[in-house]
PDB file of C-alpha atoms in Angstrom:
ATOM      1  CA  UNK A 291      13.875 -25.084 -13.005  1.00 56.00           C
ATOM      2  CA  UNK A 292      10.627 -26.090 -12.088  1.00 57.00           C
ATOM      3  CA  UNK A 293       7.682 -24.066 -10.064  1.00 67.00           C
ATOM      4  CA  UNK A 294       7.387 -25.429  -6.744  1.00 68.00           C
ATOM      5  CA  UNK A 295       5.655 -24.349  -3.585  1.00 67.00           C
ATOM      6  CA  UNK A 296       8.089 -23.025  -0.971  1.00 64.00           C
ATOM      7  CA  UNK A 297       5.736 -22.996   1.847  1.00 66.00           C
ATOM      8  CA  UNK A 298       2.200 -21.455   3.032  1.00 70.00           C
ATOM      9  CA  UNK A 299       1.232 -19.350   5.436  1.00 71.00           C
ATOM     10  CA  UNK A 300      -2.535 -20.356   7.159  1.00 72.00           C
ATOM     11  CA  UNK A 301      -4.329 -16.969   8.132  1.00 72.00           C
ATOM     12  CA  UNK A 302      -7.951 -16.597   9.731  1.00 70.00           C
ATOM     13  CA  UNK A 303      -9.397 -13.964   7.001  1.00 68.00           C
ATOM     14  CA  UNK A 304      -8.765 -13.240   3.657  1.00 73.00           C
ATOM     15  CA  UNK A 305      -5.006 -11.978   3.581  1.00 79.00           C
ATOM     16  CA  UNK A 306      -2.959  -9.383   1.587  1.00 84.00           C
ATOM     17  CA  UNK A 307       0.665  -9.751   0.926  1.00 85.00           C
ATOM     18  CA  UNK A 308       3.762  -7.770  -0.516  1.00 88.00           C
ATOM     19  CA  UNK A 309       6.867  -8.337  -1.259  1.00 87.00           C
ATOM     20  CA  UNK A 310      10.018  -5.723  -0.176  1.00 86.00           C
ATOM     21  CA  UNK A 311      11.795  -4.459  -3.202  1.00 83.00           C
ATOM     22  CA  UNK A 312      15.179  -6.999  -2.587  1.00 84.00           C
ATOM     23  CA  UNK A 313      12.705 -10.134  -2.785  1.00 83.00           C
ATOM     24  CA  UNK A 314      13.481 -11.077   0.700  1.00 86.00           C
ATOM     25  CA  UNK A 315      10.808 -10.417   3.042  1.00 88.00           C
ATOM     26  CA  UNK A 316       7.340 -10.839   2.586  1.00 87.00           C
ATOM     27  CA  UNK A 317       4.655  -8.807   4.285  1.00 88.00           C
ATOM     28  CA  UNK A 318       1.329 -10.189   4.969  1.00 86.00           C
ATOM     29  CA  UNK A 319      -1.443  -8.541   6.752  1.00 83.00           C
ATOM     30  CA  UNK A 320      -3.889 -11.271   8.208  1.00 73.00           C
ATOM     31  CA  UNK A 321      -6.338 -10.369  11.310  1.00 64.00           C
ATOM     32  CA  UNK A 322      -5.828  -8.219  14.190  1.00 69.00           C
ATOM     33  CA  UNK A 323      -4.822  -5.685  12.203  1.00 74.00           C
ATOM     34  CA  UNK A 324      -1.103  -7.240  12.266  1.00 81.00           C
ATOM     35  CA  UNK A 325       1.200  -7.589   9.554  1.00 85.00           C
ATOM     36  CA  UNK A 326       3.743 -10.639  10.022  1.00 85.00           C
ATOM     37  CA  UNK A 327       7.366  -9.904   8.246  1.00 88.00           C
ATOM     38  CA  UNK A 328       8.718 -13.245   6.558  1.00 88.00           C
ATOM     39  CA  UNK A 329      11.829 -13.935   4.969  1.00 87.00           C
ATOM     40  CA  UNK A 330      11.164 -15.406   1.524  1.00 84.00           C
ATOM     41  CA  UNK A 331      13.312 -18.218   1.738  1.00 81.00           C
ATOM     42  CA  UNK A 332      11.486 -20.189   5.039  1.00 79.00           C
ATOM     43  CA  UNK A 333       7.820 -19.156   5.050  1.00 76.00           C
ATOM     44  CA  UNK A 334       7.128 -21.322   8.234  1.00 77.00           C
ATOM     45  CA  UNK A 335       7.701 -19.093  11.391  1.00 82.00           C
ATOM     46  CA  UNK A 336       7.520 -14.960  10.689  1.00 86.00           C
ATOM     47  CA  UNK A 337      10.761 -13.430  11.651  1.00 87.00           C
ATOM     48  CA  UNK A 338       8.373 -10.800  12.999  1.00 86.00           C
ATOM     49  CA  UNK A 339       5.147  -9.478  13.769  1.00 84.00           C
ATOM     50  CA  UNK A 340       3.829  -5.648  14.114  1.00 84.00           C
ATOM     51  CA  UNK A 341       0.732  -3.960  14.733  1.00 81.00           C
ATOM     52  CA  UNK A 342      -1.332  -1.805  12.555  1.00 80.00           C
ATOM     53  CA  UNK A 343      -4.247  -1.161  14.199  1.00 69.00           C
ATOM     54  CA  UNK A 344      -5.986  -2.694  16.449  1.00 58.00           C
ATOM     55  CA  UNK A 345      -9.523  -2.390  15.246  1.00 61.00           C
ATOM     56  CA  UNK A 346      -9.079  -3.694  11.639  1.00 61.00           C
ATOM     57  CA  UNK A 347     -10.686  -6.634  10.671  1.00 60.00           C
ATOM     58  CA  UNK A 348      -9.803  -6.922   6.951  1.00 73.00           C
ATOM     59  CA  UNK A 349      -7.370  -5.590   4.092  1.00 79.00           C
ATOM     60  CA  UNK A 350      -8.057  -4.103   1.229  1.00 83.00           C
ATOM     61  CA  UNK A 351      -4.135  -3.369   0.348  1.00 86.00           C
ATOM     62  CA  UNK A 352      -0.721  -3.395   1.217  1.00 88.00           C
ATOM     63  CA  UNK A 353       2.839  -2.647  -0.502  1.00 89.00           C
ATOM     64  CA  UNK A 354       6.348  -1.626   0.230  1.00 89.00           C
ATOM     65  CA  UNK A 355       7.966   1.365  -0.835  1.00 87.00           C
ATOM     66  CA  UNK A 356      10.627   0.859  -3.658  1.00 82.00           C
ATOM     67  CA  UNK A 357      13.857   1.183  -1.218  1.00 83.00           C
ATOM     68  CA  UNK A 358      11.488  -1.267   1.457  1.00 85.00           C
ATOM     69  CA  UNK A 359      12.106   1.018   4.506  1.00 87.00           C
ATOM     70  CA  UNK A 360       8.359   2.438   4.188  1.00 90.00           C
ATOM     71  CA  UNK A 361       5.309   0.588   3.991  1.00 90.00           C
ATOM     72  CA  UNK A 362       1.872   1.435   2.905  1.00 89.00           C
ATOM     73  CA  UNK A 363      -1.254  -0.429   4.529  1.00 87.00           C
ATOM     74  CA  UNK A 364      -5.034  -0.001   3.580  1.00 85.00           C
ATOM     75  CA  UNK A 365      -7.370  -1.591   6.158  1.00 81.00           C
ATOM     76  CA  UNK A 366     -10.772  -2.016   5.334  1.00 76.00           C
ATOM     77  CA  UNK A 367     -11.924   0.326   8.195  1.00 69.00           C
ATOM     78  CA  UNK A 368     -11.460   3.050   5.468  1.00 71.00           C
ATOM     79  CA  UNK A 369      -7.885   3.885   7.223  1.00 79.00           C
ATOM     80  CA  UNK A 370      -4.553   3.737   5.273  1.00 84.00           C
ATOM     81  CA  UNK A 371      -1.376   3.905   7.464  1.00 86.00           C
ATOM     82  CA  UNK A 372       2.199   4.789   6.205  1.00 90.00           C
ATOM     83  CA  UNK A 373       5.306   2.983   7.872  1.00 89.00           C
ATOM     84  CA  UNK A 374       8.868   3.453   8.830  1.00 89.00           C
ATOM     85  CA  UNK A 375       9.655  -0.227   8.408  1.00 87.00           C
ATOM     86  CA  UNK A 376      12.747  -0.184   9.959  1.00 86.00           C
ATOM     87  CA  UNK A 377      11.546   0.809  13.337  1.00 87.00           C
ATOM     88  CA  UNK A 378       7.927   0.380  12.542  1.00 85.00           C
ATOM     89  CA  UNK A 379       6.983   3.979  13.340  1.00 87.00           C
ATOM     90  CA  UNK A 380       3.570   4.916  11.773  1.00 87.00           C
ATOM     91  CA  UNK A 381       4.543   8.441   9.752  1.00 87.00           C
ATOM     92  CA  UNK A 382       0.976   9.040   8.429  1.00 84.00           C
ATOM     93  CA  UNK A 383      -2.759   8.211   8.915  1.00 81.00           C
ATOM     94  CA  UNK A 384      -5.610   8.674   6.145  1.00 80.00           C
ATOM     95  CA  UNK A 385      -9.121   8.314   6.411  1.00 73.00           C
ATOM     96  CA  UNK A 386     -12.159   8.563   4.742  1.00 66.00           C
ATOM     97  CA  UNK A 387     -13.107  11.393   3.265  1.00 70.00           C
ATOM     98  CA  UNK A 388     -15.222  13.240   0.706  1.00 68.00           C
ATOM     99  CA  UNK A 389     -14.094  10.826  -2.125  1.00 73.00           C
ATOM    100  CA  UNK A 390     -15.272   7.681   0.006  1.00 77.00           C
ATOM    101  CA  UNK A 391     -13.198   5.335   1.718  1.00 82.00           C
ATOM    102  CA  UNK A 392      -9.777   4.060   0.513  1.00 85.00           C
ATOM    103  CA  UNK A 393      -9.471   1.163  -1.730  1.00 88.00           C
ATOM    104  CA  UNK A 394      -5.681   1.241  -2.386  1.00 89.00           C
ATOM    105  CA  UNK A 395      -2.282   2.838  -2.432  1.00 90.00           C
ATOM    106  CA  UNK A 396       1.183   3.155  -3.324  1.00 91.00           C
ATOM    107  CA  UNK A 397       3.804   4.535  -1.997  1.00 90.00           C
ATOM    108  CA  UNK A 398       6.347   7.317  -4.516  1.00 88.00           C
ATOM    109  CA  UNK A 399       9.958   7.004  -4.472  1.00 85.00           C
ATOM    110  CA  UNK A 400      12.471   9.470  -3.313  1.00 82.00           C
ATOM    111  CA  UNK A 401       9.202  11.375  -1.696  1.00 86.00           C
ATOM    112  CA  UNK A 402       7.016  11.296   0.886  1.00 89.00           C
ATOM    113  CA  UNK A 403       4.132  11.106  -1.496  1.00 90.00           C
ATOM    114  CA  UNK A 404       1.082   8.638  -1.429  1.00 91.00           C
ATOM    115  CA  UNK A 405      -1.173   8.114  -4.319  1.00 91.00           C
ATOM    116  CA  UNK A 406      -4.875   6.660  -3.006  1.00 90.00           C
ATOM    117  CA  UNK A 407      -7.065   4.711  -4.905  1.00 91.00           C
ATOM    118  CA  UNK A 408     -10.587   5.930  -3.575  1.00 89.00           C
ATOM    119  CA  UNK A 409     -14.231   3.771  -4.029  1.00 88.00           C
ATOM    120  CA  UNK A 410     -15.676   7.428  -6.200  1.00 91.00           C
ATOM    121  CA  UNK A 411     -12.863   6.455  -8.916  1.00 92.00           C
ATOM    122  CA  UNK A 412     -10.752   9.441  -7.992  1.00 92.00           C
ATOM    123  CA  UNK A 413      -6.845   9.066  -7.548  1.00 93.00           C
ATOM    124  CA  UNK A 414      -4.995  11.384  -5.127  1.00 90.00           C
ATOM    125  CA  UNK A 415      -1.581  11.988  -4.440  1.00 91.00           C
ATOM    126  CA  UNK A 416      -0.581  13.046  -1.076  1.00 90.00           C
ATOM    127  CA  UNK A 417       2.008  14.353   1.337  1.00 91.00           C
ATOM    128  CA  UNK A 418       2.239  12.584   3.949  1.00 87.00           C
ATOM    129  CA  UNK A 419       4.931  14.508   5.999  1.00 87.00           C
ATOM    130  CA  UNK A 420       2.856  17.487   5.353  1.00 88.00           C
ATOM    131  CA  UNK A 421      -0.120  15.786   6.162  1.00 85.00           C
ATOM    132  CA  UNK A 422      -1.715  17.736   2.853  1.00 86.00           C
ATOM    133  CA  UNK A 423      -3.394  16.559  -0.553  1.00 85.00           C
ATOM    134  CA  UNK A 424      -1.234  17.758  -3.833  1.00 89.00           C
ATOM    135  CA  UNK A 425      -3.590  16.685  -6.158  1.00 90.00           C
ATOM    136  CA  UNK A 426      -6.563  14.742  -7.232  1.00 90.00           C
ATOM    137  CA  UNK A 427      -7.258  12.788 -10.436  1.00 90.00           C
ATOM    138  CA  UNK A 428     -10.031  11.734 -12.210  1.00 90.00           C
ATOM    139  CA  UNK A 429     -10.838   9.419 -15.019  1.00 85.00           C
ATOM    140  CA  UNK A 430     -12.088   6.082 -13.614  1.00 91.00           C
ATOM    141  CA  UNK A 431     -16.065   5.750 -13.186  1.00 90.00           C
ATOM    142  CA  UNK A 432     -15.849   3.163 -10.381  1.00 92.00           C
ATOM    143  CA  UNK A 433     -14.217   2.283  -7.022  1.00 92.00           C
ATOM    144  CA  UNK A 434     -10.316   2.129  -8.150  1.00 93.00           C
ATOM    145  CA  UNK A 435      -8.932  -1.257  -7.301  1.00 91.00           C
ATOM    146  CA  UNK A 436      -5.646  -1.078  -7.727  1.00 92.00           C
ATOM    147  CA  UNK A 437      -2.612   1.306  -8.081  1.00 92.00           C
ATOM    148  CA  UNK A 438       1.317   1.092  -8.765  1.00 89.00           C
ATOM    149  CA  UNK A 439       4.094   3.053  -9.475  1.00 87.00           C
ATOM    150  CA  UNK A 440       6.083   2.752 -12.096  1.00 83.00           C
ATOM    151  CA  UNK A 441       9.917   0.917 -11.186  1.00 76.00           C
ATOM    152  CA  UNK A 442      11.810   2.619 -14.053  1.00 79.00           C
ATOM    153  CA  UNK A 443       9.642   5.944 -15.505  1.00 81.00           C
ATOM    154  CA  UNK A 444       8.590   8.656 -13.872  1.00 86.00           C
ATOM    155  CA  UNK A 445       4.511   7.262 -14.114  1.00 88.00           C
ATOM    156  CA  UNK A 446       1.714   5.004 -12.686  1.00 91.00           C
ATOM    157  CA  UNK A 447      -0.939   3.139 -13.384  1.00 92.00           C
ATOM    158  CA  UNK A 448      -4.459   3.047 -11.831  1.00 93.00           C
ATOM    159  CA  UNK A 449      -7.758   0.397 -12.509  1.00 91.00           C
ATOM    160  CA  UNK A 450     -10.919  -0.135 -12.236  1.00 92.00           C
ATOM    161  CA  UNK A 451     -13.048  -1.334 -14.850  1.00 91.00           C
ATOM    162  CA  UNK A 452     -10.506   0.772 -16.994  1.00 90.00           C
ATOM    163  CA  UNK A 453      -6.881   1.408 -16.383  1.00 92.00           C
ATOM    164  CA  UNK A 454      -5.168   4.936 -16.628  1.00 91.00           C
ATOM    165  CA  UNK A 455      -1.478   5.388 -17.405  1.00 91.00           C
ATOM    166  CA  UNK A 456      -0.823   8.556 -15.099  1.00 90.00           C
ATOM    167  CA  UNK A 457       2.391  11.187 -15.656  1.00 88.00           C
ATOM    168  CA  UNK A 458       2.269  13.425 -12.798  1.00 80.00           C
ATOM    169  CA  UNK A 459       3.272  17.127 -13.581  1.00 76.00           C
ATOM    170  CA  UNK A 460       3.246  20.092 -10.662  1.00 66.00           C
ATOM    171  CA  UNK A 461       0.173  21.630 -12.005  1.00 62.00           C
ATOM    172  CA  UNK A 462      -2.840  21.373 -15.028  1.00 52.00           C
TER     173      UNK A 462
END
């Protein structure tokens, strides 16, 4: 084997990009607030290109869900979106709120549960069918920069200028 480039995609802005959990389509959000679906394989020509919002500029985040059929997008207009990828139906909108704009986000499996990453250093997790926070975490001093759950335990991990392992019980 040797590492070899399989292709490259030429966006206007600074892009974001994820991967679906089979390794067969890539996601990346570029300008216009549009993410354009590739399969791995050919990175030429998307297969497919959807709308996110029309008044985004930049991304700060995106990632698929671990079965790939929901999607979670953070545009730097402070908004975070949650998708239906199969029929690209948006099932949730965040904004910014009293813990400052959102920074990042991942998406739970088996519920419809977002964790944010928020610029004050607090972590949330949220329903998004209920449209309700479930809790908020805190333990990073600056804007968190990144967050990901776990593939095989029941965890996930948050950083900043530190990184927090997180288990997530029903209450402190």
């Amino acid at each position: 084997r040797r590492s070899s480039d399989l292709g490259y995609v030429q966006t206007d802005a600074p892009a974001v990009v994820a991967h679906d959990s089979k390794g067969v389509v890539v996601a990346v959000g570029g300008t216009n607030g549009c993410i354009s679906l590739f399969d791995a394989r050919k990175l030429g020509v998307p297969f497919a290109s959807r709308s996110v919002s029309p008044k985004c500029g930049r991304w700060r985040d995106i990632s698929f869900g671990p079965t790939g059929n929901d999607m979670i997008c953070v545009l730097e207009d402070s908004y975070s979106y949650v998708y239906d990828t199969v029929v690209w139906e948006k099932r949730a909108e965040v904004g910014a709120g009293m813990n400052g704009r959102v920074e990042c986000a991942a998406l739970v499996p088996g519920a419809p549960v977002a964790l944010y990453g928020w610029s004050n250093g607090v972590v949330t997790m949220h329903d998004y069918d209920r449209d309700m926070p479930i809790k908020q975490l805190e333990g990073h001093s600056d804007a968190v920069s990144a967050i990901r759950w776990c593939p095989t335990k029941m965890m996930f991990a948050s950083g900043s200028r530190q990184l927090s392992m997180w288990i997530p019980v029903e209450d402190d």
